Every structure is written in C-alpha cells, then in structure tokens.
Amino acid sequence: ARSRVGQFWLTISTGIYVTVVGFVWSVLWKVSIHELLPHYAVSVIIWLFISGTIAESATLFHSKSHFFINQGMDFSTAIYALGYRNAFIFLHNIPIVILIHIILDIPFNYNIIYAIPGIVILLSALTWVSYLFALLCVRYRDAIQAVQSFLTVAFFLTPILWRPEQVPSDMAYLVDFNPFAFLIAVVRDPLLGEAPSFYVWAASIIFACGGLIISMPIIGHCRNRIIYWI
C-alpha cells in the first residue's frame, strides 16, 4: 500500500544482494567479477525460486487450513497456487539477469530459448516435490525444521557459490547426483548463453517425470487423510 515501487522491491533487494555478495566473493577468491557474478546471480535467482517453493510448502496445508476446512478447496489447488506465485517472483528477478548481461557486455544468443523448456521441467519437478514435502510436514510437524535445515545444507552443496568444474574429480558426485545441481543448470546454462549438456537434460527430465510417477500413488493414498492431520 502507498508504495511507488511495489512488488519490484523484490527485484531491487535481490539485485543488491547478488551484486554485493558477488563482488565480495570475487575479491576474496581473486576471481574476475565478469566470470563470477553472472554465474552466481543466475544461480541464486533460480535457487530462490526452488528453495522458496519448498520452504513454503512445509507450512502450506497448515497455514491454509481454513480454506480446506470451510470451503473444501482441493489440496492440489494450493500447490499450484504456490508454484504460480513463486514463478512470478522468479520472473520479477529476470531483469537482474538482463541488466548483468548489459553491464558486463555478455552477448545473448539462440541458446537462451532452451530456458523455456528448462523452466517447464523445473516447475514440473517442484510441483510433486512441494506436494510431498507438504504432506510430510503436515503429518509430522517436526519435519518443518528439518526441511529448513535441509535447504541450508543443500545451498552449500549445490554449485551456486562455486562452479561445477571447481569440484575435484573424486568428489564429482556432489554435482552428478545432486538434483538441485541439474535442475538449476537446465535453466541457468541457457540464461548464460550455453546449451545444457545431454546429462543435464536427461537427469532433469528423469527426475521431473520419474518423480511425478512415483509420487502420484503416495499423494493419492494420503490426500483423504490430510484434512485430519490439519
């Protein structure tokens, strides 16, 4: 209310955060800002989308209980609304990527079109992941804190503050078997003008589609019990 900038404060605050942290890390690690900042900024924007959706899903059913109890709203509607809202926050942060490209003189190329299917894959994966986390946390309330701790650890184990090629070969599993790594890469690489590798495409598609197939019976089994857990 009475804000001249409105929801674009999200963009401004995120832009200030990634710029300051990117500059500090480039100085501490003695890495060129042109090399570090684009990777870090795009990775953080995508990570905020992923972590925000998962973190909010932990309290989703409990916080929206009045809709389910009084209006009989379907539980999946809340999941779709959660993804929709966080997707719009993600789109609000896209101008940061464009601004970084312009300031650092990073050219756009045709690879950016691959970001569209990448975002679709990411949204598909987040739909079933957030539904399962919502089920887990409404059934076991202690799991809410566990999810928060899990996201904190996952942030440092995912190539956000560092690049995948910096990992020693004997620790490549931190990237190869980290679902956050390839879900971020499938959107980040096109936004940085690079085509995602075959492994990134295959791993992200298998995770999104395979996870959906596996989670459907679990969701179907639990959905009629959610109202009693609330």
Tab-separated table of C-alpha atoms in Angstrom:
chain	number	residue	atom	x	y	z
A	1	ALA	CA	0.000	0.000	0.000
A	2	ARG	CA	1.199	3.502	-0.982
A	3	SER	CA	4.439	2.097	-2.406
A	4	ARG	CA	5.806	3.670	-5.582
A	5	VAL	CA	7.864	0.602	-6.422
A	6	GLY	CA	5.518	-2.136	-5.204
A	7	GLN	CA	6.470	-5.720	-5.921
A	8	PHE	CA	9.629	-4.623	-7.731
A	9	TRP	CA	11.224	-4.224	-4.300
A	10	LEU	CA	11.739	-7.983	-4.648
A	11	THR	CA	13.842	-7.336	-7.735
A	12	ILE	CA	15.744	-4.453	-6.144
A	13	SER	CA	16.579	-6.325	-2.934
A	14	THR	CA	17.676	-9.436	-4.837
A	15	GLY	CA	19.769	-7.326	-7.211
A	16	ILE	CA	21.550	-5.584	-4.338
A	17	TYR	CA	22.169	-8.907	-2.595
A	18	VAL	CA	23.695	-10.728	-5.590
A	19	THR	CA	25.789	-7.707	-6.579
A	20	VAL	CA	27.301	-7.190	-3.130
A	21	VAL	CA	27.936	-10.888	-2.453
A	22	GLY	CA	29.277	-11.432	-5.977
A	23	PHE	CA	31.695	-8.526	-5.595
A	24	VAL	CA	32.873	-9.685	-2.157
A	25	TRP	CA	33.428	-13.278	-3.294
A	26	SER	CA	35.288	-12.132	-6.410
A	27	VAL	CA	37.672	-10.108	-4.208
A	28	LEU	CA	38.171	-12.863	-1.620
A	29	TRP	CA	38.701	-15.606	-4.190
A	30	LYS	CA	40.603	-13.336	-6.602
A	31	VAL	CA	38.228	-14.259	-9.437
A	32	SER	CA	37.173	-11.841	-12.139
A	33	ILE	CA	33.785	-10.260	-11.474
A	34	HIS	CA	32.919	-10.928	-15.142
A	35	GLU	CA	33.393	-14.640	-14.503
A	36	LEU	CA	31.823	-14.990	-11.064
A	37	LEU	CA	28.902	-12.564	-10.976
A	38	PRO	CA	26.806	-13.914	-13.913
A	39	HIS	CA	27.054	-17.496	-12.644
A	40	TYR	CA	26.315	-16.523	-9.055
A	41	ALA	CA	23.466	-14.121	-9.848
A	42	VAL	CA	21.567	-16.507	-12.124
A	43	SER	CA	22.148	-19.452	-9.768
A	44	VAL	CA	20.860	-17.505	-6.753
A	45	ILE	CA	17.744	-16.320	-8.610
A	46	ILE	CA	16.879	-19.899	-9.570
A	47	TRP	CA	17.758	-21.158	-6.086
A	48	LEU	CA	15.422	-18.597	-4.504
A	49	PHE	CA	12.662	-19.967	-6.716
A	50	ILE	CA	13.384	-23.567	-5.712
A	51	SER	CA	14.047	-23.025	-2.013
A	52	GLY	CA	11.168	-20.551	-1.622
A	53	THR	CA	8.700	-23.038	-3.083
A	54	ILE	CA	9.933	-25.943	-0.956
A	55	ALA	CA	10.205	-23.891	2.252
A	56	GLU	CA	6.666	-22.531	1.894
A	57	SER	CA	5.290	-25.974	1.084
A	58	ALA	CA	6.388	-27.129	4.564
A	59	THR	CA	3.713	-24.951	6.198
A	60	LEU	CA	1.288	-24.713	3.281
A	61	PHE	CA	-1.506	-27.053	4.351
A	62	HIS	CA	-1.441	-25.881	7.952
A	63	SER	CA	-1.413	-22.158	7.104
A	64	LYS	CA	-4.229	-22.535	4.546
A	65	SER	CA	-6.304	-24.896	6.693
A	66	HIS	CA	-9.324	-22.551	6.777
A	67	PHE	CA	-9.702	-22.919	3.003
A	68	PHE	CA	-9.737	-26.696	3.222
A	69	ILE	CA	-11.997	-26.904	6.291
A	70	ASN	CA	-14.533	-24.187	5.441
A	71	GLN	CA	-14.541	-24.161	1.649
A	72	GLY	CA	-13.486	-27.690	0.730
A	73	MET	CA	-10.727	-26.435	-1.579
A	74	ASP	CA	-8.727	-29.173	-3.255
A	75	PHE	CA	-5.241	-29.611	-1.812
A	76	SER	CA	-3.620	-29.603	-5.235
A	77	THR	CA	-5.020	-26.108	-5.845
A	78	ALA	CA	-2.866	-24.779	-3.010
A	79	ILE	CA	0.189	-26.493	-4.516
A	80	TYR	CA	-0.478	-24.965	-7.945
A	81	ALA	CA	-1.025	-21.532	-6.392
A	82	LEU	CA	2.272	-21.853	-4.532
A	83	GLY	CA	4.159	-22.661	-7.719
A	84	TYR	CA	2.340	-19.896	-9.620
A	85	ARG	CA	3.252	-17.230	-7.072
A	86	ASN	CA	6.898	-18.236	-6.793
A	87	ALA	CA	7.174	-18.447	-10.578
A	88	PHE	CA	6.048	-14.821	-10.788
A	89	ILE	CA	8.641	-13.837	-8.180
A	90	PHE	CA	11.221	-15.613	-10.339
A	91	LEU	CA	10.078	-13.665	-13.418
A	92	HIS	CA	10.342	-10.435	-11.430
A	93	ASN	CA	14.030	-11.240	-10.898
A	94	ILE	CA	14.768	-11.915	-14.592
A	95	PRO	CA	15.532	-8.184	-15.238
A	96	ILE	CA	18.577	-8.654	-12.972
A	97	VAL	CA	19.938	-11.218	-15.437
A	98	ILE	CA	19.323	-8.876	-18.366
A	99	LEU	CA	20.989	-5.972	-16.548
A	100	ILE	CA	24.058	-8.059	-15.709
A	101	HIS	CA	24.393	-9.086	-19.366
A	102	ILE	CA	24.213	-5.465	-20.443
A	103	ILE	CA	26.642	-4.088	-17.821
A	104	LEU	CA	29.208	-6.865	-18.253
A	105	ASP	CA	28.726	-6.920	-22.041
A	106	ILE	CA	27.718	-10.587	-22.179
A	107	PRO	CA	26.020	-11.283	-25.528
A	108	PHE	CA	22.734	-13.162	-25.759
A	109	ASN	CA	22.487	-15.988	-28.286
A	110	TYR	CA	19.964	-18.520	-29.529
A	111	ASN	CA	20.716	-20.861	-26.599
A	112	ILE	CA	18.525	-18.674	-24.393
A	113	ILE	CA	15.466	-20.328	-25.969
A	114	TYR	CA	16.382	-23.521	-24.102
A	115	ALA	CA	15.479	-21.737	-20.860
A	116	ILE	CA	11.775	-22.121	-21.694
A	117	PRO	CA	11.676	-25.947	-21.618
A	118	GLY	CA	14.095	-25.771	-18.694
A	119	ILE	CA	11.636	-23.711	-16.660
A	120	VAL	CA	8.809	-26.113	-17.579
A	121	ILE	CA	10.903	-29.055	-16.339
A	122	LEU	CA	11.773	-27.179	-13.144
A	123	LEU	CA	8.126	-26.311	-12.473
A	124	SER	CA	7.089	-29.921	-13.077
A	125	ALA	CA	9.680	-31.165	-10.601
A	126	LEU	CA	8.776	-28.566	-7.978
A	127	THR	CA	5.080	-29.498	-8.213
A	128	TRP	CA	5.484	-33.050	-6.968
A	129	VAL	CA	8.410	-32.232	-4.653
A	130	SER	CA	6.472	-29.462	-2.880
A	131	TYR	CA	3.389	-31.719	-2.615
A	132	LEU	CA	5.408	-34.459	-0.910
A	133	PHE	CA	7.082	-32.008	1.452
A	134	ALA	CA	3.685	-30.508	2.279
A	135	LEU	CA	2.324	-33.985	3.076
A	136	LEU	CA	5.335	-34.865	5.206
A	137	CYS	CA	5.250	-31.640	7.209
A	138	VAL	CA	1.504	-31.604	7.843
A	139	ARG	CA	1.736	-35.178	9.154
A	140	TYR	CA	4.930	-34.683	11.167
A	141	ARG	CA	5.282	-31.075	12.326
A	142	ASP	CA	8.905	-31.560	13.424
A	143	ALA	CA	9.740	-32.092	9.766
A	144	ILE	CA	9.242	-28.353	9.142
A	145	GLN	CA	12.503	-27.536	10.923
A	146	ALA	CA	14.209	-30.447	9.187
A	147	VAL	CA	13.228	-29.047	5.792
A	148	GLN	CA	14.707	-25.658	6.676
A	149	SER	CA	17.971	-27.285	7.748
A	150	PHE	CA	17.985	-29.460	4.637
A	151	LEU	CA	17.685	-26.407	2.359
A	152	THR	CA	20.530	-24.641	4.179
A	153	VAL	CA	22.854	-27.615	3.699
A	154	ALA	CA	21.721	-28.099	0.082
A	155	PHE	CA	22.619	-24.485	-0.724
A	156	PHE	CA	26.286	-25.074	0.087
A	157	LEU	CA	26.399	-28.494	-1.612
A	158	THR	CA	24.960	-27.110	-4.848
A	159	PRO	CA	27.086	-25.210	-7.417
A	160	ILE	CA	25.802	-21.728	-6.598
A	161	LEU	CA	28.708	-20.082	-4.780
A	162	TRP	CA	31.089	-22.217	-6.822
A	163	ARG	CA	31.223	-23.615	-10.348
A	164	PRO	CA	30.856	-27.357	-11.141
A	165	GLU	CA	34.293	-27.543	-12.762
A	166	GLN	CA	35.904	-26.481	-9.482
A	167	VAL	CA	34.963	-29.796	-7.849
A	168	PRO	CA	37.759	-32.398	-7.705
A	169	SER	CA	37.128	-35.493	-9.793
A	170	ASP	CA	36.869	-37.715	-6.709
A	171	MET	CA	34.001	-35.537	-5.418
A	172	ALA	CA	32.120	-35.154	-8.698
A	173	TYR	CA	29.135	-36.878	-7.106
A	174	LEU	CA	28.310	-33.572	-5.391
A	175	VAL	CA	27.188	-32.383	-8.805
A	176	ASP	CA	26.324	-35.576	-10.684
A	177	PHE	CA	23.892	-36.924	-8.077
A	178	ASN	CA	22.605	-33.633	-6.726
A	179	PRO	CA	19.104	-32.975	-8.128
A	180	PHE	CA	19.378	-29.281	-7.291
A	181	ALA	CA	22.536	-29.058	-9.407
A	182	PHE	CA	20.983	-30.214	-12.673
A	183	LEU	CA	17.612	-28.530	-12.028
A	184	ILE	CA	19.455	-25.225	-11.666
A	185	ALA	CA	21.747	-25.953	-14.618
A	186	VAL	CA	18.878	-26.700	-17.009
A	187	VAL	CA	17.683	-23.093	-16.579
A	188	ARG	CA	20.961	-21.328	-15.725
A	189	ASP	CA	23.032	-22.529	-18.682
A	190	PRO	CA	20.653	-21.131	-21.346
A	191	LEU	CA	20.384	-17.814	-19.474
A	192	LEU	CA	24.185	-17.616	-19.584
A	193	GLY	CA	24.231	-18.362	-23.304
A	194	GLU	CA	25.240	-22.015	-23.006
A	195	ALA	CA	23.376	-25.101	-24.151
A	196	PRO	CA	22.751	-27.588	-21.298
A	197	SER	CA	24.606	-30.866	-21.646
A	198	PHE	CA	22.856	-34.103	-22.506
A	199	TYR	CA	23.341	-35.291	-18.919
A	200	VAL	CA	21.635	-32.185	-17.535
A	201	TRP	CA	18.651	-32.622	-19.872
A	202	ALA	CA	18.349	-36.347	-19.204
A	203	ALA	CA	18.788	-36.109	-15.431
A	204	SER	CA	16.314	-33.232	-15.022
A	205	ILE	CA	13.656	-34.856	-17.236
A	206	ILE	CA	14.010	-38.225	-15.492
A	207	PHE	CA	13.812	-36.542	-12.089
A	208	ALA	CA	10.741	-34.474	-13.031
A	209	CYS	CA	8.792	-37.229	-14.821
A	210	GLY	CA	10.005	-40.192	-12.783
A	211	GLY	CA	9.366	-38.416	-9.513
A	212	LEU	CA	5.863	-37.482	-10.624
A	213	ILE	CA	5.068	-41.107	-11.483
A	214	ILE	CA	6.415	-42.345	-8.153
A	215	SER	CA	4.739	-39.628	-6.081
A	216	MET	CA	1.246	-39.988	-7.566
A	217	PRO	CA	0.336	-43.190	-5.624
A	218	ILE	CA	1.682	-41.631	-2.399
A	219	ILE	CA	-0.349	-38.463	-2.932
A	220	GLY	CA	-3.456	-40.481	-3.817
A	221	HIS	CA	-3.074	-42.594	-0.695
A	222	CYS	CA	-2.626	-39.632	1.654
A	223	ARG	CA	-4.857	-36.903	0.218
A	224	ASN	CA	-8.024	-38.097	2.000
A	225	ARG	CA	-6.183	-38.088	5.333
A	226	ILE	CA	-4.753	-34.585	5.107
A	227	ILE	CA	-7.878	-32.958	6.491
A	228	TYR	CA	-7.487	-34.992	9.713
A	229	TRP	CA	-3.804	-34.095	10.010
A	230	ILE	CA	-4.513	-30.374	9.762
